[in-house]
Amino acid sequence: MSERFEIKVKDFDLAETLECGQCFNFKKADDDFYNVTAFGRVLHVGQKEDNLIFDDTTEEEYKSVWEDYFDLAADYGMIKEIIKENSPELSDIIEKNPGIRIMKQDFFETLISFIISQNKQIPQIKQVIGMLSESYGERYKDSFLFPTPESLLAAGEDGIRKCKAGFRAPYITDAVTKYINGEISEKILSGLDTDSAREKLMTIKGVGPKVANCVLLYSLHRIESFPVDVWMKRIMEELYFHKDTDKKVIESFAAEKFGRYSGIAQQYLFIYAKEK
């Protein structure tokens, strides 16, 4: 008999959180529900008003996996007020999109996913992840799990390239090799400060500051990380600089302006950019 677990939530919108560009391994199931693949599971989760609904999930599993995954224990009401106080120009966007949270995703999957994300739109990223999962991941019910490091290593660069990874294939194989060899791991990075962890991630072939910051933000929950891509550069220039500005200058400005919540502020800026 399937189990259903429900909780009341504040300052959380499932669709806003999943669809804002931080996560790629999910599918819309119906009007209110999504199938989310994470941590060797496929979660059927939905939201109706302030009720978050987990199918085939116990309270114990929610507490041990999904509460942390969606960062539901954090006080985002307080965080949003701090951002609005320091950055009134974001108040309108925050009021219109009040339910975004920074997810705490699996480190290895996040690393590979954001290597794939380079110069690709979200539907293309999801397609590559889907092809890799179907080709090299374990079948789970009616879905496929994200491949293990060992299965991607066995696939090799040619096998990964067949999944439309393109020029990113050697980057993925280098990341997989470093992960399996123990050169890069969540444990190692967790023991470093954010700047050192970023530099460590950038020893992987093809990983620059933007991808490294995304990995830090969306898996290690370094919410002070501020990824700057082309869109973020443009919106920061429009809002604050009014001229062409180096990405490093933008990162420094963001650190000073948004402080420890830079990564959360970045999500609202991303929405601002999409609406523009």
Tab-separated table of C-alpha atoms in Angstrom:
chain	number	residue	atom	x	y	z
A	1	MET	CA	0.000	0.000	0.000
A	2	SER	CA	1.454	3.348	-1.042
A	3	GLU	CA	2.065	5.950	1.610
A	4	ARG	CA	1.393	9.644	1.359
A	5	PHE	CA	3.040	12.189	3.600
A	6	GLU	CA	1.930	15.825	3.742
A	7	ILE	CA	3.334	18.889	5.444
A	8	LYS	CA	2.403	22.545	5.664
A	9	VAL	CA	5.044	24.854	4.190
A	10	LYS	CA	5.786	28.576	4.316
A	11	ASP	CA	7.876	30.554	1.846
A	12	PHE	CA	8.135	27.566	-0.497
A	13	ASP	CA	6.841	27.004	-4.007
A	14	LEU	CA	7.717	23.644	-5.551
A	15	ALA	CA	7.373	24.780	-9.164
A	16	GLU	CA	9.386	27.975	-8.637
A	17	THR	CA	12.143	26.028	-6.884
A	18	LEU	CA	12.433	23.257	-9.470
A	19	GLU	CA	11.972	25.426	-12.562
A	20	CYS	CA	14.402	28.252	-11.705
A	21	GLY	CA	17.489	26.667	-13.294
A	22	GLN	CA	19.191	25.023	-10.321
A	23	CYS	CA	17.902	21.467	-10.924
A	24	PHE	CA	17.485	19.482	-14.150
A	25	ASN	CA	16.529	15.915	-13.230
A	26	PHE	CA	12.773	16.202	-12.923
A	27	LYS	CA	9.644	15.918	-15.068
A	28	LYS	CA	6.236	17.490	-14.725
A	29	ALA	CA	3.796	14.683	-13.921
A	30	ASP	CA	0.487	16.583	-13.923
A	31	ASP	CA	-0.911	19.941	-12.872
A	32	ASP	CA	0.388	19.895	-9.306
A	33	PHE	CA	2.965	17.084	-9.232
A	34	TYR	CA	6.521	16.413	-10.372
A	35	ASN	CA	8.681	13.305	-10.596
A	36	VAL	CA	12.064	14.247	-9.141
A	37	THR	CA	15.063	11.914	-9.492
A	38	ALA	CA	17.611	12.285	-6.696
A	39	PHE	CA	19.701	10.220	-4.293
A	40	GLY	CA	18.862	6.890	-5.929
A	41	ARG	CA	15.118	7.540	-5.716
A	42	VAL	CA	12.314	8.904	-7.847
A	43	LEU	CA	10.075	11.167	-5.793
A	44	HIS	CA	6.474	11.928	-6.754
A	45	VAL	CA	5.867	15.274	-5.081
A	46	GLY	CA	3.218	17.926	-5.470
A	47	GLN	CA	1.900	21.086	-3.929
A	48	LYS	CA	-1.621	22.369	-3.382
A	49	GLU	CA	-1.569	25.819	-1.814
A	50	ASP	CA	0.502	25.462	1.383
A	51	ASN	CA	0.376	21.658	1.407
A	52	LEU	CA	3.441	19.810	0.139
A	53	ILE	CA	2.491	16.228	-0.746
A	54	PHE	CA	4.927	13.310	-0.945
A	55	ASP	CA	3.700	10.029	-2.452
A	56	ASP	CA	5.242	6.675	-1.496
A	57	THR	CA	7.189	8.492	1.201
A	58	THR	CA	7.284	8.018	4.942
A	59	GLU	CA	7.812	10.729	7.509
A	60	GLU	CA	11.163	9.111	8.291
A	61	GLU	CA	12.297	9.354	4.649
A	62	TYR	CA	11.085	12.937	4.447
A	63	LYS	CA	13.125	13.861	7.518
A	64	SER	CA	16.249	11.986	6.393
A	65	VAL	CA	16.245	13.022	2.695
A	66	TRP	CA	13.682	15.468	1.375
A	67	GLU	CA	13.511	18.103	4.091
A	68	ASP	CA	17.204	18.825	3.585
A	69	TYR	CA	17.015	18.416	-0.210
A	70	PHE	CA	14.449	21.248	-0.477
A	71	ASP	CA	16.022	23.164	2.455
A	72	LEU	CA	12.648	23.292	4.170
A	73	ALA	CA	13.985	23.820	7.693
A	74	ALA	CA	15.553	27.202	6.891
A	75	ASP	CA	13.770	30.490	7.624
A	76	TYR	CA	13.462	31.998	4.146
A	77	GLY	CA	10.999	34.593	5.407
A	78	MET	CA	13.833	36.138	7.399
A	79	ILE	CA	16.315	35.748	4.538
A	80	LYS	CA	14.018	37.510	2.058
A	81	GLU	CA	13.511	40.421	4.431
A	82	ILE	CA	17.280	40.851	4.769
A	83	ILE	CA	17.733	40.821	0.985
A	84	LYS	CA	14.899	43.327	0.488
A	85	GLU	CA	16.304	45.624	3.158
A	86	ASN	CA	19.763	45.623	1.550
A	87	SER	CA	18.451	45.601	-2.026
A	88	PRO	CA	15.056	47.358	-2.314
A	89	GLU	CA	15.255	47.072	-6.098
A	90	LEU	CA	14.613	43.321	-5.726
A	91	SER	CA	11.552	43.713	-3.495
A	92	ASP	CA	9.021	43.479	-6.333
A	93	ILE	CA	10.595	40.319	-7.792
A	94	ILE	CA	10.750	38.703	-4.353
A	95	GLU	CA	7.088	39.518	-3.694
A	96	LYS	CA	6.069	38.016	-7.051
A	97	ASN	CA	8.231	34.886	-6.590
A	98	PRO	CA	8.198	34.273	-2.838
A	99	GLY	CA	8.761	30.526	-2.786
A	100	ILE	CA	12.230	29.843	-4.220
A	101	ARG	CA	14.671	27.902	-2.041
A	102	ILE	CA	18.219	26.775	-2.782
A	103	MET	CA	18.212	22.993	-3.024
A	104	LYS	CA	20.875	20.724	-1.532
A	105	GLN	CA	21.504	18.280	-4.364
A	106	ASP	CA	23.822	15.313	-4.753
A	107	PHE	CA	27.358	16.550	-5.278
A	108	PHE	CA	28.426	14.250	-8.118
A	109	GLU	CA	25.205	14.674	-10.095
A	110	THR	CA	25.337	18.461	-9.673
A	111	LEU	CA	28.954	18.580	-10.823
A	112	ILE	CA	28.241	16.624	-14.003
A	113	SER	CA	24.972	18.455	-14.663
A	114	PHE	CA	26.560	21.895	-14.576
A	115	ILE	CA	29.468	20.780	-16.744
A	116	ILE	CA	26.770	19.745	-19.235
A	117	SER	CA	25.012	23.104	-18.802
A	118	GLN	CA	27.747	25.112	-20.515
A	119	ASN	CA	26.351	26.878	-23.601
A	120	LYS	CA	23.096	24.905	-23.422
A	121	GLN	CA	19.510	25.858	-22.689
A	122	ILE	CA	17.620	24.062	-19.905
A	123	PRO	CA	15.637	21.708	-22.247
A	124	GLN	CA	18.931	20.634	-23.881
A	125	ILE	CA	20.585	20.051	-20.492
A	126	LYS	CA	17.635	17.908	-19.398
A	127	GLN	CA	17.850	15.964	-22.668
A	128	VAL	CA	21.539	15.114	-22.192
A	129	ILE	CA	20.967	14.083	-18.569
A	130	GLY	CA	18.021	11.956	-19.676
A	131	MET	CA	20.068	10.216	-22.380
A	132	LEU	CA	22.962	9.559	-19.993
A	133	SER	CA	20.559	8.141	-17.414
A	134	GLU	CA	18.769	5.891	-19.927
A	135	SER	CA	22.079	4.684	-21.374
A	136	TYR	CA	24.125	4.212	-18.202
A	137	GLY	CA	21.829	4.619	-15.200
A	138	GLU	CA	19.995	1.964	-13.237
A	139	ARG	CA	16.317	1.454	-14.011
A	140	TYR	CA	14.033	2.458	-11.135
A	141	LYS	CA	10.311	1.759	-11.567
A	142	ASP	CA	9.406	3.641	-14.765
A	143	SER	CA	12.468	5.903	-14.691
A	144	PHE	CA	16.259	5.800	-14.810
A	145	LEU	CA	18.559	7.005	-12.069
A	146	PHE	CA	21.492	9.302	-12.727
A	147	PRO	CA	24.552	7.208	-13.679
A	148	THR	CA	27.114	6.287	-11.057
A	149	PRO	CA	30.694	7.544	-11.487
A	150	GLU	CA	31.764	3.976	-12.289
A	151	SER	CA	29.179	3.588	-15.066
A	152	LEU	CA	30.204	6.887	-16.659
A	153	LEU	CA	33.858	5.883	-16.453
A	154	ALA	CA	33.017	2.621	-18.223
A	155	ALA	CA	31.034	4.526	-20.871
A	156	GLY	CA	34.136	6.510	-21.759
A	157	GLU	CA	34.356	9.726	-23.693
A	158	ASP	CA	32.815	8.229	-26.845
A	159	GLY	CA	29.852	6.800	-24.962
A	160	ILE	CA	29.208	10.108	-23.239
A	161	ARG	CA	29.536	11.990	-26.515
A	162	LYS	CA	26.813	9.769	-28.030
A	163	CYS	CA	24.424	11.284	-25.487
A	164	LYS	CA	24.789	14.709	-27.128
A	165	ALA	CA	27.321	15.966	-24.613
A	166	GLY	CA	29.484	17.320	-27.434
A	167	PHE	CA	32.676	19.172	-26.437
A	168	ARG	CA	31.776	18.582	-22.780
A	169	ALA	CA	32.479	14.822	-23.010
A	170	PRO	CA	36.204	15.096	-22.107
A	171	TYR	CA	35.309	17.489	-19.286
A	172	ILE	CA	32.873	14.933	-17.884
A	173	THR	CA	35.394	12.100	-18.122
A	174	ASP	CA	38.014	14.225	-16.370
A	175	ALA	CA	35.547	15.053	-13.573
A	176	VAL	CA	34.592	11.377	-13.243
A	177	THR	CA	38.236	10.301	-13.117
A	178	LYS	CA	39.132	12.891	-10.466
A	179	TYR	CA	36.074	11.911	-8.429
A	180	ILE	CA	36.851	8.192	-8.533
A	181	ASN	CA	40.524	8.831	-7.757
A	182	GLY	CA	39.505	10.851	-4.716
A	183	GLU	CA	41.031	14.108	-5.979
A	184	ILE	CA	37.618	15.813	-5.875
A	185	SER	CA	34.913	14.919	-3.385
A	186	GLU	CA	32.210	16.462	-1.275
A	187	LYS	CA	34.218	15.620	1.841
A	188	ILE	CA	37.357	17.364	0.571
A	189	LEU	CA	35.467	20.470	-0.541
A	190	SER	CA	33.468	20.661	2.674
A	191	GLY	CA	36.744	21.033	4.562
A	192	LEU	CA	37.807	24.061	2.508
A	193	ASP	CA	36.703	27.669	2.597
A	194	THR	CA	34.587	28.770	-0.350
A	195	ASP	CA	37.408	30.399	-2.345
A	196	SER	CA	39.666	27.357	-1.931
A	197	ALA	CA	36.817	24.985	-2.809
A	198	ARG	CA	36.150	26.986	-5.966
A	199	GLU	CA	39.804	26.789	-6.984
A	200	LYS	CA	39.797	23.036	-6.312
A	201	LEU	CA	36.778	22.517	-8.560
A	202	MET	CA	38.453	24.566	-11.276
A	203	THR	CA	41.255	21.980	-11.493
A	204	ILE	CA	38.736	19.879	-13.432
A	205	LYS	CA	39.108	20.304	-17.179
A	206	GLY	CA	36.536	22.750	-18.531
A	207	VAL	CA	35.278	23.942	-15.147
A	208	GLY	CA	35.453	27.714	-14.794
A	209	PRO	CA	34.225	30.058	-12.068
A	210	LYS	CA	30.570	29.933	-13.143
A	211	VAL	CA	30.258	26.131	-13.089
A	212	ALA	CA	32.294	25.915	-9.878
A	213	ASN	CA	30.043	28.466	-8.181
A	214	CYS	CA	26.926	26.584	-9.306
A	215	VAL	CA	28.267	23.355	-7.819
A	216	LEU	CA	29.138	25.126	-4.569
A	217	LEU	CA	25.727	26.770	-4.384
A	218	TYR	CA	23.410	23.962	-5.454
A	219	SER	CA	25.095	20.963	-3.845
A	220	LEU	CA	27.358	22.150	-1.020
A	221	HIS	CA	24.923	24.925	-0.079
A	222	ARG	CA	27.553	27.643	-0.054
A	223	ILE	CA	24.792	30.239	-0.343
A	224	GLU	CA	27.332	33.044	-0.537
A	225	SER	CA	28.385	31.761	-3.997
A	226	PHE	CA	27.309	33.986	-6.886
A	227	PRO	CA	27.470	32.343	-10.337
A	228	VAL	CA	27.879	34.874	-13.151
A	229	ASP	CA	26.919	33.783	-16.652
A	230	VAL	CA	26.116	35.947	-19.679
A	231	TRP	CA	22.604	36.705	-18.441
A	232	MET	CA	23.699	37.534	-14.913
A	233	LYS	CA	26.440	39.789	-16.254
A	234	ARG	CA	23.900	41.681	-18.361
A	235	ILE	CA	21.369	42.131	-15.578
A	236	MET	CA	23.993	43.261	-13.069
A	237	GLU	CA	25.311	45.766	-15.619
A	238	GLU	CA	21.788	47.033	-16.267
A	239	LEU	CA	20.838	47.346	-12.606
A	240	TYR	CA	24.079	48.508	-11.026
A	241	PHE	CA	26.937	49.380	-13.382
A	242	HIS	CA	25.374	50.814	-16.572
A	243	LYS	CA	28.436	49.797	-18.574
A	244	ASP	CA	30.404	46.710	-19.615
A	245	THR	CA	31.885	45.254	-16.439
A	246	ASP	CA	34.338	42.420	-15.755
A	247	LYS	CA	32.791	39.328	-14.168
A	248	LYS	CA	35.266	39.426	-11.271
A	249	VAL	CA	34.180	42.979	-10.476
A	250	ILE	CA	30.556	41.825	-10.527
A	251	GLU	CA	31.328	38.923	-8.180
A	252	SER	CA	33.103	41.238	-5.737
A	253	PHE	CA	30.251	43.727	-5.860
A	254	ALA	CA	27.700	40.958	-5.218
A	255	ALA	CA	29.673	39.652	-2.250
A	256	GLU	CA	29.698	43.130	-0.703
A	257	LYS	CA	26.067	43.972	-1.518
A	258	PHE	CA	24.320	40.655	-0.826
A	259	GLY	CA	26.780	39.124	1.627
A	260	ARG	CA	26.142	35.590	2.880
A	261	TYR	CA	22.876	35.395	0.893
A	262	SER	CA	24.395	36.240	-2.499
A	263	GLY	CA	23.372	32.912	-4.015
A	264	ILE	CA	19.753	33.401	-2.987
A	265	ALA	CA	19.724	36.979	-4.288
A	266	GLN	CA	21.147	35.628	-7.542
A	267	GLN	CA	18.023	33.500	-8.029
A	268	TYR	CA	15.831	36.596	-7.892
A	269	LEU	CA	18.133	38.384	-10.287
A	270	PHE	CA	17.874	35.379	-12.619
A	271	ILE	CA	14.072	35.679	-12.591
A	272	TYR	CA	14.381	39.413	-13.220
A	273	ALA	CA	16.549	38.655	-16.237
A	274	LYS	CA	14.091	36.056	-17.581
A	275	GLU	CA	11.185	38.481	-17.264
A	276	LYS	CA	13.162	41.132	-19.113
